[in-house]
Amino acid sequence: MAGDNCIFCKIVAGEIPAAKIYEDGRAVAFRDINPQAPTHALVIPRKHVASLSEAGEADEALLGHLLRVAARVARDAGHAEGGYRTVINNGPDAGQTVFHVHVHVLGGRALTWPPG
Ligand code: AMP
């Protein structure tokens, strides 16, 4: 259930601004406000799902859709050939700060491994 204080629900609803780069009936993609790479976008579902762990069986197709949108965003940003990274932080130990599931799309520079 969407919390009244979910910032990403507010972006979906158009209640707070975001630099949107893609949207469809199930997902919205927009630029991260604190970019960690030349391309740093977030892909989120319109439906409030707090985290990957909270996603249920009924969300399987939605999660797949988010990944396909992430690939589209990366391709549109010119990273299909050179590569890019998708990240889903889950929970405090992974650094999740916004509890509305989102796929980070990072590209435009060499990304190190392992991540921090
Ligand atoms: P995470 O730490 O995985 O939960 O990622 C949350 C991301 O949301 C961070 O990279 C933030 O910079 C980003 N973020 C938070 N608020 C906004 C906002 N209003 N517009 C765009 N990105 C945001």
PDB file of C-alpha atoms and ligand atoms in Angstrom:
ATOM      1  CA  MET A   1       0.000   0.000   0.000  1.00  0.00           C
ATOM      2  CA  ALA A   2       1.347   3.409  -0.915  1.00  0.00           C
ATOM      3  CA  GLY A   3       2.436   5.518   1.994  1.00  0.00           C
ATOM      4  CA  ASP A   4       1.384   9.149   1.982  1.00  0.00           C
ATOM      5  CA  ASN A   5       5.014  10.044   2.381  1.00  0.00           C
ATOM      6  CA  CYS A   6       6.368   7.974  -0.504  1.00  0.00           C
ATOM      7  CA  ILE A   7       8.327  10.421  -2.627  1.00  0.00           C
ATOM      8  CA  PHE A   8       8.271   8.158  -5.686  1.00  0.00           C
ATOM      9  CA  CYS A   9       4.481   7.782  -5.456  1.00  0.00           C
ATOM     10  CA  LYS A  10       4.361  11.576  -5.517  1.00  0.00           C
ATOM     11  CA  ILE A  11       6.518  11.620  -8.657  1.00  0.00           C
ATOM     12  CA  VAL A  12       4.188   9.072 -10.268  1.00  0.00           C
ATOM     13  CA  ALA A  13       1.203  11.252  -9.330  1.00  0.00           C
ATOM     14  CA  GLY A  14       2.896  14.393 -10.649  1.00  0.00           C
ATOM     15  CA  GLU A  15       2.748  15.979  -7.207  1.00  0.00           C
ATOM     16  CA  ILE A  16       6.476  16.683  -7.173  1.00  0.00           C
ATOM     17  CA  PRO A  17       8.622  17.339 -10.235  1.00  0.00           C
ATOM     18  CA  ALA A  18      11.055  14.918 -11.801  1.00  0.00           C
ATOM     19  CA  ALA A  19      13.059  14.909 -15.013  1.00  0.00           C
ATOM     20  CA  LYS A  20      11.058  12.141 -16.644  1.00  0.00           C
ATOM     21  CA  ILE A  21      12.598  10.385 -19.620  1.00  0.00           C
ATOM     22  CA  TYR A  22      10.088   7.588 -20.190  1.00  0.00           C
ATOM     23  CA  GLU A  23       6.684   6.540 -18.970  1.00  0.00           C
ATOM     24  CA  ASP A  24       4.032   4.022 -19.854  1.00  0.00           C
ATOM     25  CA  GLY A  25       1.050   2.473 -18.146  1.00  0.00           C
ATOM     26  CA  ARG A  26       3.121   0.522 -15.645  1.00  0.00           C
ATOM     27  CA  ALA A  27       6.436   2.329 -15.219  1.00  0.00           C
ATOM     28  CA  VAL A  28       8.077   5.733 -15.029  1.00  0.00           C
ATOM     29  CA  ALA A  29      11.761   6.538 -15.584  1.00  0.00           C
ATOM     30  CA  PHE A  30      13.412   9.769 -14.522  1.00  0.00           C
ATOM     31  CA  ARG A  31      16.863  11.183 -13.835  1.00  0.00           C
ATOM     32  CA  ASP A  32      18.329  10.590 -10.398  1.00  0.00           C
ATOM     33  CA  ILE A  33      18.558  13.864  -8.488  1.00  0.00           C
ATOM     34  CA  ASN A  34      22.064  12.931  -7.257  1.00  0.00           C
ATOM     35  CA  PRO A  35      23.680  11.248 -10.268  1.00  0.00           C
ATOM     36  CA  GLN A  36      26.542   8.825  -9.715  1.00  0.00           C
ATOM     37  CA  ALA A  37      27.421   8.542 -13.410  1.00  0.00           C
ATOM     38  CA  PRO A  38      26.836  10.614 -16.567  1.00  0.00           C
ATOM     39  CA  THR A  39      23.685   8.559 -17.059  1.00  0.00           C
ATOM     40  CA  HIS A  40      21.849   7.783 -13.840  1.00  0.00           C
ATOM     41  CA  ALA A  41      18.166   7.068 -14.207  1.00  0.00           C
ATOM     42  CA  LEU A  42      15.643   5.380 -11.967  1.00  0.00           C
ATOM     43  CA  VAL A  43      12.924   3.094 -13.283  1.00  0.00           C
ATOM     44  CA  ILE A  44       9.970   2.666 -10.948  1.00  0.00           C
ATOM     45  CA  PRO A  45       6.572   0.994 -11.096  1.00  0.00           C
ATOM     46  CA  ARG A  46       3.478   3.172 -10.896  1.00  0.00           C
ATOM     47  CA  LYS A  47       2.257   0.674  -8.323  1.00  0.00           C
ATOM     48  CA  HIS A  48       3.732   1.097  -4.872  1.00  0.00           C
ATOM     49  CA  VAL A  49       5.925  -1.888  -4.021  1.00  0.00           C
ATOM     50  CA  ALA A  50       8.235  -1.053  -1.138  1.00  0.00           C
ATOM     51  CA  SER A  51      11.191  -3.201  -2.127  1.00  0.00           C
ATOM     52  CA  LEU A  52      12.267  -6.223  -4.112  1.00  0.00           C
ATOM     53  CA  SER A  53      11.679  -8.340  -1.016  1.00  0.00           C
ATOM     54  CA  GLU A  54       8.128  -7.040  -0.774  1.00  0.00           C
ATOM     55  CA  ALA A  55       7.326  -7.930  -4.382  1.00  0.00           C
ATOM     56  CA  GLY A  56       5.005 -10.887  -4.656  1.00  0.00           C
ATOM     57  CA  GLU A  57       4.201 -13.464  -7.282  1.00  0.00           C
ATOM     58  CA  ALA A  58       1.647 -11.095  -8.780  1.00  0.00           C
ATOM     59  CA  ASP A  59       4.459  -8.597  -9.402  1.00  0.00           C
ATOM     60  CA  GLU A  60       6.630 -10.917 -11.503  1.00  0.00           C
ATOM     61  CA  ALA A  61       5.584  -9.462 -14.834  1.00  0.00           C
ATOM     62  CA  LEU A  62       5.930  -5.942 -13.458  1.00  0.00           C
ATOM     63  CA  LEU A  63       9.498  -6.612 -12.318  1.00  0.00           C
ATOM     64  CA  GLY A  64      10.343  -7.966 -15.755  1.00  0.00           C
ATOM     65  CA  HIS A  65       8.829  -4.883 -17.314  1.00  0.00           C
ATOM     66  CA  LEU A  66      10.991  -2.616 -15.148  1.00  0.00           C
ATOM     67  CA  LEU A  67      14.106  -4.397 -16.431  1.00  0.00           C
ATOM     68  CA  ARG A  68      12.992  -4.058 -20.039  1.00  0.00           C
ATOM     69  CA  VAL A  69      12.340  -0.345 -19.499  1.00  0.00           C
ATOM     70  CA  ALA A  70      15.791  -0.070 -17.921  1.00  0.00           C
ATOM     71  CA  ALA A  71      17.325  -1.584 -21.056  1.00  0.00           C
ATOM     72  CA  ARG A  72      15.344   0.837 -23.204  1.00  0.00           C
ATOM     73  CA  VAL A  73      16.485   3.816 -21.132  1.00  0.00           C
ATOM     74  CA  ALA A  74      20.102   2.658 -21.421  1.00  0.00           C
ATOM     75  CA  ARG A  75      19.762   2.144 -25.165  1.00  0.00           C
ATOM     76  CA  ASP A  76      18.173   5.563 -25.621  1.00  0.00           C
ATOM     77  CA  ALA A  77      21.088   7.071 -23.692  1.00  0.00           C
ATOM     78  CA  GLY A  78      23.516   5.416 -26.107  1.00  0.00           C
ATOM     79  CA  HIS A  79      24.831   2.665 -23.862  1.00  0.00           C
ATOM     80  CA  ALA A  80      23.631  -0.419 -25.723  1.00  0.00           C
ATOM     81  CA  GLU A  81      27.094  -1.102 -27.120  1.00  0.00           C
ATOM     82  CA  GLY A  82      29.394   0.149 -24.386  1.00  0.00           C
ATOM     83  CA  GLY A  83      27.396  -1.251 -21.515  1.00  0.00           C
ATOM     84  CA  TYR A  84      25.719  -0.045 -18.388  1.00  0.00           C
ATOM     85  CA  ARG A  85      24.741  -1.307 -14.974  1.00  0.00           C
ATOM     86  CA  THR A  86      21.363  -1.933 -13.385  1.00  0.00           C
ATOM     87  CA  VAL A  87      21.111  -1.966  -9.589  1.00  0.00           C
ATOM     88  CA  ILE A  88      18.271  -2.675  -7.176  1.00  0.00           C
ATOM     89  CA  ASN A  89      19.251  -1.832  -3.615  1.00  0.00           C
ATOM     90  CA  ASN A  90      17.216  -3.826  -1.125  1.00  0.00           C
ATOM     91  CA  GLY A  91      17.125  -2.910   2.531  1.00  0.00           C
ATOM     92  CA  PRO A  92      19.383  -0.881   4.808  1.00  0.00           C
ATOM     93  CA  ASP A  93      22.555  -2.945   4.337  1.00  0.00           C
ATOM     94  CA  ALA A  94      22.355  -2.333   0.591  1.00  0.00           C
ATOM     95  CA  GLY A  95      21.780   1.375   1.100  1.00  0.00           C
ATOM     96  CA  GLN A  96      18.134   1.510   0.058  1.00  0.00           C
ATOM     97  CA  THR A  97      16.868   4.952   1.040  1.00  0.00           C
ATOM     98  CA  VAL A  98      13.591   5.182  -0.867  1.00  0.00           C
ATOM     99  CA  PHE A  99      11.164   2.390  -0.100  1.00  0.00           C
ATOM    100  CA  HIS A 100       9.429   2.214  -3.456  1.00  0.00           C
ATOM    101  CA  VAL A 101      11.218  -0.366  -5.550  1.00  0.00           C
ATOM    102  CA  HIS A 102      13.413   1.140  -8.271  1.00  0.00           C
ATOM    103  CA  VAL A 103      16.008   0.047 -10.783  1.00  0.00           C
ATOM    104  CA  HIS A 104      19.054   2.293 -11.051  1.00  0.00           C
ATOM    105  CA  VAL A 105      20.451   2.578 -14.593  1.00  0.00           C
ATOM    106  CA  LEU A 106      24.058   3.756 -14.567  1.00  0.00           C
ATOM    107  CA  GLY A 107      26.226   4.372 -17.594  1.00  0.00           C
ATOM    108  CA  GLY A 108      28.575   6.698 -19.387  1.00  0.00           C
ATOM    109  CA  ARG A 109      31.697   5.825 -17.436  1.00  0.00           C
ATOM    110  CA  ALA A 110      33.648   2.699 -16.526  1.00  0.00           C
ATOM    111  CA  LEU A 111      32.025   1.144 -13.460  1.00  0.00           C
ATOM    112  CA  THR A 112      34.174  -0.743 -10.999  1.00  0.00           C
ATOM    113  CA  TRP A 113      33.468  -4.164  -9.529  1.00  0.00           C
ATOM    114  CA  PRO A 114      32.844  -5.132  -6.796  1.00  0.00           C
ATOM    115  CA  PRO A 115      30.608  -2.219  -5.905  1.00  0.00           C
ATOM    116  CA  GLY A 116      31.084  -0.545  -2.546  1.00  0.00           C
TER     117      GLY A 116
HETATM  118  P1  AMP B   1      18.340   3.939  -3.139  1.00  0.00           P
HETATM  119  O1  AMP B   1      19.428   4.465  -2.244  1.00  0.00           O
HETATM  120  O2  AMP B   1      18.689   2.716  -3.900  1.00  0.00           O
HETATM  121  O3  AMP B   1      17.038   3.802  -2.365  1.00  0.00           O
HETATM  122  O4  AMP B   1      18.128   5.044  -4.245  1.00  0.00           O
HETATM  123  C1  AMP B   1      17.301   6.150  -4.093  1.00  0.00           C
HETATM  124  C2  AMP B   1      17.710   7.137  -5.132  1.00  0.00           C
HETATM  125  O5  AMP B   1      16.678   8.073  -5.299  1.00  0.00           O
HETATM  126  C3  AMP B   1      18.982   7.922  -4.797  1.00  0.00           C
HETATM  127  O6  AMP B   1      19.956   7.692  -5.798  1.00  0.00           O
HETATM  128  C4  AMP B   1      18.503   9.366  -4.766  1.00  0.00           C
HETATM  129  O7  AMP B   1      19.449  10.262  -5.286  1.00  0.00           O
HETATM  130  C5  AMP B   1      17.255   9.304  -5.612  1.00  0.00           C
HETATM  131  N1  AMP B   1      16.253  10.305  -5.352  1.00  0.00           N
HETATM  132  C6  AMP B   1      15.711  10.639  -4.147  1.00  0.00           C
HETATM  133  N2  AMP B   1      14.783  11.589  -4.290  1.00  0.00           N
HETATM  134  C7  AMP B   1      14.722  11.868  -5.619  1.00  0.00           C
HETATM  135  C8  AMP B   1      13.953  12.761  -6.412  1.00  0.00           C
HETATM  136  N3  AMP B   1      13.039  13.582  -5.859  1.00  0.00           N
HETATM  137  N4  AMP B   1      14.142  12.778  -7.742  1.00  0.00           N
HETATM  138  C9  AMP B   1      15.061  11.969  -8.306  1.00  0.00           C
HETATM  139  N5  AMP B   1      15.812  11.095  -7.626  1.00  0.00           N
HETATM  140  C10 AMP B   1      15.653  11.045  -6.288  1.00  0.00           C
END
